[in-house]
Coordinates of C-alpha atoms in Angstrom, one line a residue:
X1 CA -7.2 15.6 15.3
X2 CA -10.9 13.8 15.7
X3 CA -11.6 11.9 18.5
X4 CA -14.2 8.8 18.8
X5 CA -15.9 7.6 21.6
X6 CA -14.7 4.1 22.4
X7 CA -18.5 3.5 22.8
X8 CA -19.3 3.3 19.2
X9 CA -17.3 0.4 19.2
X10 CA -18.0 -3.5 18.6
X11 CA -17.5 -5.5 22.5
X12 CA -15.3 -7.7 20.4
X13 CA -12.6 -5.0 19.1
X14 CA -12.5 -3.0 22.4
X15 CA -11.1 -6.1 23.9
X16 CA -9.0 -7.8 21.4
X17 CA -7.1 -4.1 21.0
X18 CA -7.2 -3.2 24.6
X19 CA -9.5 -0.2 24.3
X20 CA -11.6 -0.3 27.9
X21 CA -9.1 1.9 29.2
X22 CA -10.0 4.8 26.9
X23 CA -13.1 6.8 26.7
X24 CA -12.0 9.3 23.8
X25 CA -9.0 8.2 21.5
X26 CA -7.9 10.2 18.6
X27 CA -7.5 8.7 15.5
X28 CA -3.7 8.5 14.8
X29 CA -3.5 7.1 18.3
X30 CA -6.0 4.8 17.4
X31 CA -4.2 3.9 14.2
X32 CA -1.1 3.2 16.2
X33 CA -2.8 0.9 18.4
X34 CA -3.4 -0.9 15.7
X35 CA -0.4 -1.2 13.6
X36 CA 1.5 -2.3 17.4
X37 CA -1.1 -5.2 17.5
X38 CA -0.6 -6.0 13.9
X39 CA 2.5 -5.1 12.8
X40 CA 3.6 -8.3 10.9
X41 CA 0.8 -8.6 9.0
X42 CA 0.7 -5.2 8.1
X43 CA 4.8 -5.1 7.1
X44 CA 3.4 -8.2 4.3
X45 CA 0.1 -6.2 3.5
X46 CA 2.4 -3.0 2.7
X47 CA 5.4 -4.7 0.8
X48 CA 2.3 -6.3 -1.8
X49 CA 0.4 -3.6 -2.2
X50 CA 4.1 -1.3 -3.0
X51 CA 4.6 -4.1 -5.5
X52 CA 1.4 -3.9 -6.9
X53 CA 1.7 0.4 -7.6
X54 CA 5.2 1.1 -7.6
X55 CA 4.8 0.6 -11.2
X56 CA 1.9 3.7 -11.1
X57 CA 5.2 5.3 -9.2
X58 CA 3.6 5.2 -6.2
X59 CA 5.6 6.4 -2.6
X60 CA 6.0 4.0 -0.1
X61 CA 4.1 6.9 2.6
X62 CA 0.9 6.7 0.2
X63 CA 0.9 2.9 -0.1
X64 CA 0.8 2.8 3.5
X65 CA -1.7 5.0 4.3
X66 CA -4.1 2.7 1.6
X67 CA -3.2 0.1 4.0
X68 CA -4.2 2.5 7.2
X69 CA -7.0 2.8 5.1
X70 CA -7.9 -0.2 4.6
X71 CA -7.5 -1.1 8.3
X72 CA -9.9 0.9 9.7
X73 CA -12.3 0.0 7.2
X74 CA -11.9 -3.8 7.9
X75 CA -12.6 -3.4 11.6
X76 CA -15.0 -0.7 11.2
X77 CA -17.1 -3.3 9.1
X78 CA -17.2 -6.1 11.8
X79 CA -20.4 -7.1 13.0
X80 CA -20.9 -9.0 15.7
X81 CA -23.9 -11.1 13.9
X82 CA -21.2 -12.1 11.7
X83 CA -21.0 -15.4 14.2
X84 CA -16.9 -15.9 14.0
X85 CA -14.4 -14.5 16.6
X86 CA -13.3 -11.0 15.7
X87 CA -9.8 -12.1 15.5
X88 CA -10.4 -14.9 12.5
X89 CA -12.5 -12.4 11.2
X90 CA -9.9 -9.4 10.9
X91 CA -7.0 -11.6 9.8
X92 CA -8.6 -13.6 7.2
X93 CA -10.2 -10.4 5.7
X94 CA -6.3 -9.4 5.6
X95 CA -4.8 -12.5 4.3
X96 CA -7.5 -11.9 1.7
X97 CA -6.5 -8.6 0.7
X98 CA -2.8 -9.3 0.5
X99 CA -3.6 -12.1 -1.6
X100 CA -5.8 -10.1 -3.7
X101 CA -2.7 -7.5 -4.2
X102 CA -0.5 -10.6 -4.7
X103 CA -2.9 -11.7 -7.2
X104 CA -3.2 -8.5 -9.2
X105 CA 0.9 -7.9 -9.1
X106 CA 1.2 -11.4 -10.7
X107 CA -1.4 -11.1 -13.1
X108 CA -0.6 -12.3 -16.8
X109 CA -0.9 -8.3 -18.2
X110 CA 1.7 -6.9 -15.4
X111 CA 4.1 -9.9 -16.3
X112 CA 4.0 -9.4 -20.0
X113 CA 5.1 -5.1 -19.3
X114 CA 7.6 -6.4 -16.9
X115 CA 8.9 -9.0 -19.4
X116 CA 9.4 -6.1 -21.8
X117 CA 12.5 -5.0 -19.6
X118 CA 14.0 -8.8 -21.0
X119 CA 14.7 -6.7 -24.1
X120 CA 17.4 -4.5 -24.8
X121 CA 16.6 -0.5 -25.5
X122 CA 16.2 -0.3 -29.0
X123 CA 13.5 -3.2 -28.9
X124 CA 11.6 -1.7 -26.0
X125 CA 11.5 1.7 -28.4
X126 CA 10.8 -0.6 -30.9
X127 CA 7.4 -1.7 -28.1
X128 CA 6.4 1.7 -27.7
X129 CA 6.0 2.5 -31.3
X130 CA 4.1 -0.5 -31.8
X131 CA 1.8 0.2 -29.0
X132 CA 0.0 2.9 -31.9
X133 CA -1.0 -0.1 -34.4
X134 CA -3.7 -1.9 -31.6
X135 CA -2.6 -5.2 -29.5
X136 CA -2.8 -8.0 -32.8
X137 CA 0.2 -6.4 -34.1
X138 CA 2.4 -5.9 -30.9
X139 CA 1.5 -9.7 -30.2
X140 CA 2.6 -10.5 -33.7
X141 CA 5.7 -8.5 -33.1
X142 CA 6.4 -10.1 -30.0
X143 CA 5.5 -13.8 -31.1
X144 CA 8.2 -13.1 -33.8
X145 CA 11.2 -11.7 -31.5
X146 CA 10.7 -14.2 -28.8
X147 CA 10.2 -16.9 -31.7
X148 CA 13.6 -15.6 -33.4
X149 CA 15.4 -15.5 -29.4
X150 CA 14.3 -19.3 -29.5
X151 CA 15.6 -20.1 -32.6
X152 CA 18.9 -18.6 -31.4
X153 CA 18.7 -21.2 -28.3
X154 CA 17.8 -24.2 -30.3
X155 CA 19.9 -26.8 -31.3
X156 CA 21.6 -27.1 -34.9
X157 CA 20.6 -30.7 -35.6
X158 CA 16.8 -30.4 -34.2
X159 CA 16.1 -27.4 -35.8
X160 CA 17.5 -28.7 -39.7
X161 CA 15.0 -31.3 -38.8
X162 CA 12.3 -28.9 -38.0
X163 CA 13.3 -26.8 -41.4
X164 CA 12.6 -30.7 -43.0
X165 CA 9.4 -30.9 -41.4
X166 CA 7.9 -27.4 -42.3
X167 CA 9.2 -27.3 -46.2
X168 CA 6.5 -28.7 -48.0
X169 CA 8.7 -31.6 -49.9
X170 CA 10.5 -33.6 -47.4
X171 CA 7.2 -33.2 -45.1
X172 CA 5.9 -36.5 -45.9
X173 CA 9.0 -38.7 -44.7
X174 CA 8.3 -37.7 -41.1
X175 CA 4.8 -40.0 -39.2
X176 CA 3.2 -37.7 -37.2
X177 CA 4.7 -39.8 -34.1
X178 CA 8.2 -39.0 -34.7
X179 CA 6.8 -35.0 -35.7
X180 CA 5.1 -34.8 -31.9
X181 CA 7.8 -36.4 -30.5
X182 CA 10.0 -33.7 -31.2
X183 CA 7.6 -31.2 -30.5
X184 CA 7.1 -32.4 -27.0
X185 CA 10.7 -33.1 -26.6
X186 CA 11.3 -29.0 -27.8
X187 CA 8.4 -27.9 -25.1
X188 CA 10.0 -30.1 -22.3
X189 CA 14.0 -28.5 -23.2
X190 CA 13.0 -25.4 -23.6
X191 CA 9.9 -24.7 -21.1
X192 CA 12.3 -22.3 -18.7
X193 CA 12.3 -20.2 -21.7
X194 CA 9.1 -20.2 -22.7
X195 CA 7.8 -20.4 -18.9
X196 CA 5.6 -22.9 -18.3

């Protein structure tokens, strides 16, 4: 195992971790040191970043040595011109990071594959063999079963009026008021399933 010289440290880190006892520390004890003092935060930074690769089938060992990773690259980065306390410093550049992996786990592309699991089996086959014809006709294929799941939902009465409203002749005894109106009374019944 390498050791460092505790002189090639920042003033600031030596004394917010406690490391003036030490003149040569190896790096996993270094690394424990560290994950004592910032255990918490680290527990949150770990769960995130898991959430964000488990679905790469990632191991919960590998995702935390990213973090360890990380970690040492944070504080390894601190500069002392930087003109905040260390402490602020380190934690914010954390909170940053986990919101960053929060950010990317919650992003609209990983929320449309895990909405695929809504399906049953033979529709997420059905997915897969669609990803071959290029994302215009997946989305197509997917406006139409999620329009089709919605129609299922809806109720009797509104959607005969609906069918009134989109055949061409009984269009024109609906204003556009009453035609909006029950749009926006649709959107506000059925937002949960639509999710927004």
């Amino acid at each position: 195992m390498r050791k460092i010289s505790i002189q090639n440290f920042k003033p600031e880190v030596i004394s917010y971790f406690n490391l003036d006892k030490y003149g040569m520390i190896t790096e996993s004890k270094l690394l424990m040191i560290y994950i004592r003092k910032l255990s918490p935060i680290i527990n949150i930074w770990t769960k995130s970043k898991f959430n964000y690769f488990k679905y790469n089938r990632a191991k919960s060992d590998d995702v935390f040595q990213i973090v360890c990773a990380n970690l040492f690259e944070i504080i390894n980065k601190f500069d002392s011109s930087y003109s905040i306390p260390f402490e602020k410093y380190l934690l914010n550049t954390i909170k940053f990071k986990i919101l960053n992996e929060f950010n990317k786990f919650n992003c609209a592309q990983v929320r449309f594959e895990n909405s695929l699991t809504w399906y049953d089996g033979e529709k997420i086959k059905f997915f897969m063999n669609s990803q071959k014809e290029g994302n215009s006709a997946l989305s197509k294929k997917l406006n139409r079963i999620d329009m089709n799941n919605f129609i299922k939902t809806i109720d009797v009465k509104k959607l005969q009026v609906l069918k009134k409203i989109y055949s061409t002749n009984d269009r024109q005894n609906y204003s556009r008021t009453k035609i909006n109106l029950l749009i926006n009374e649709l959107r506000n019944q059925y937002k949960n399933f639509f999710g927004y």
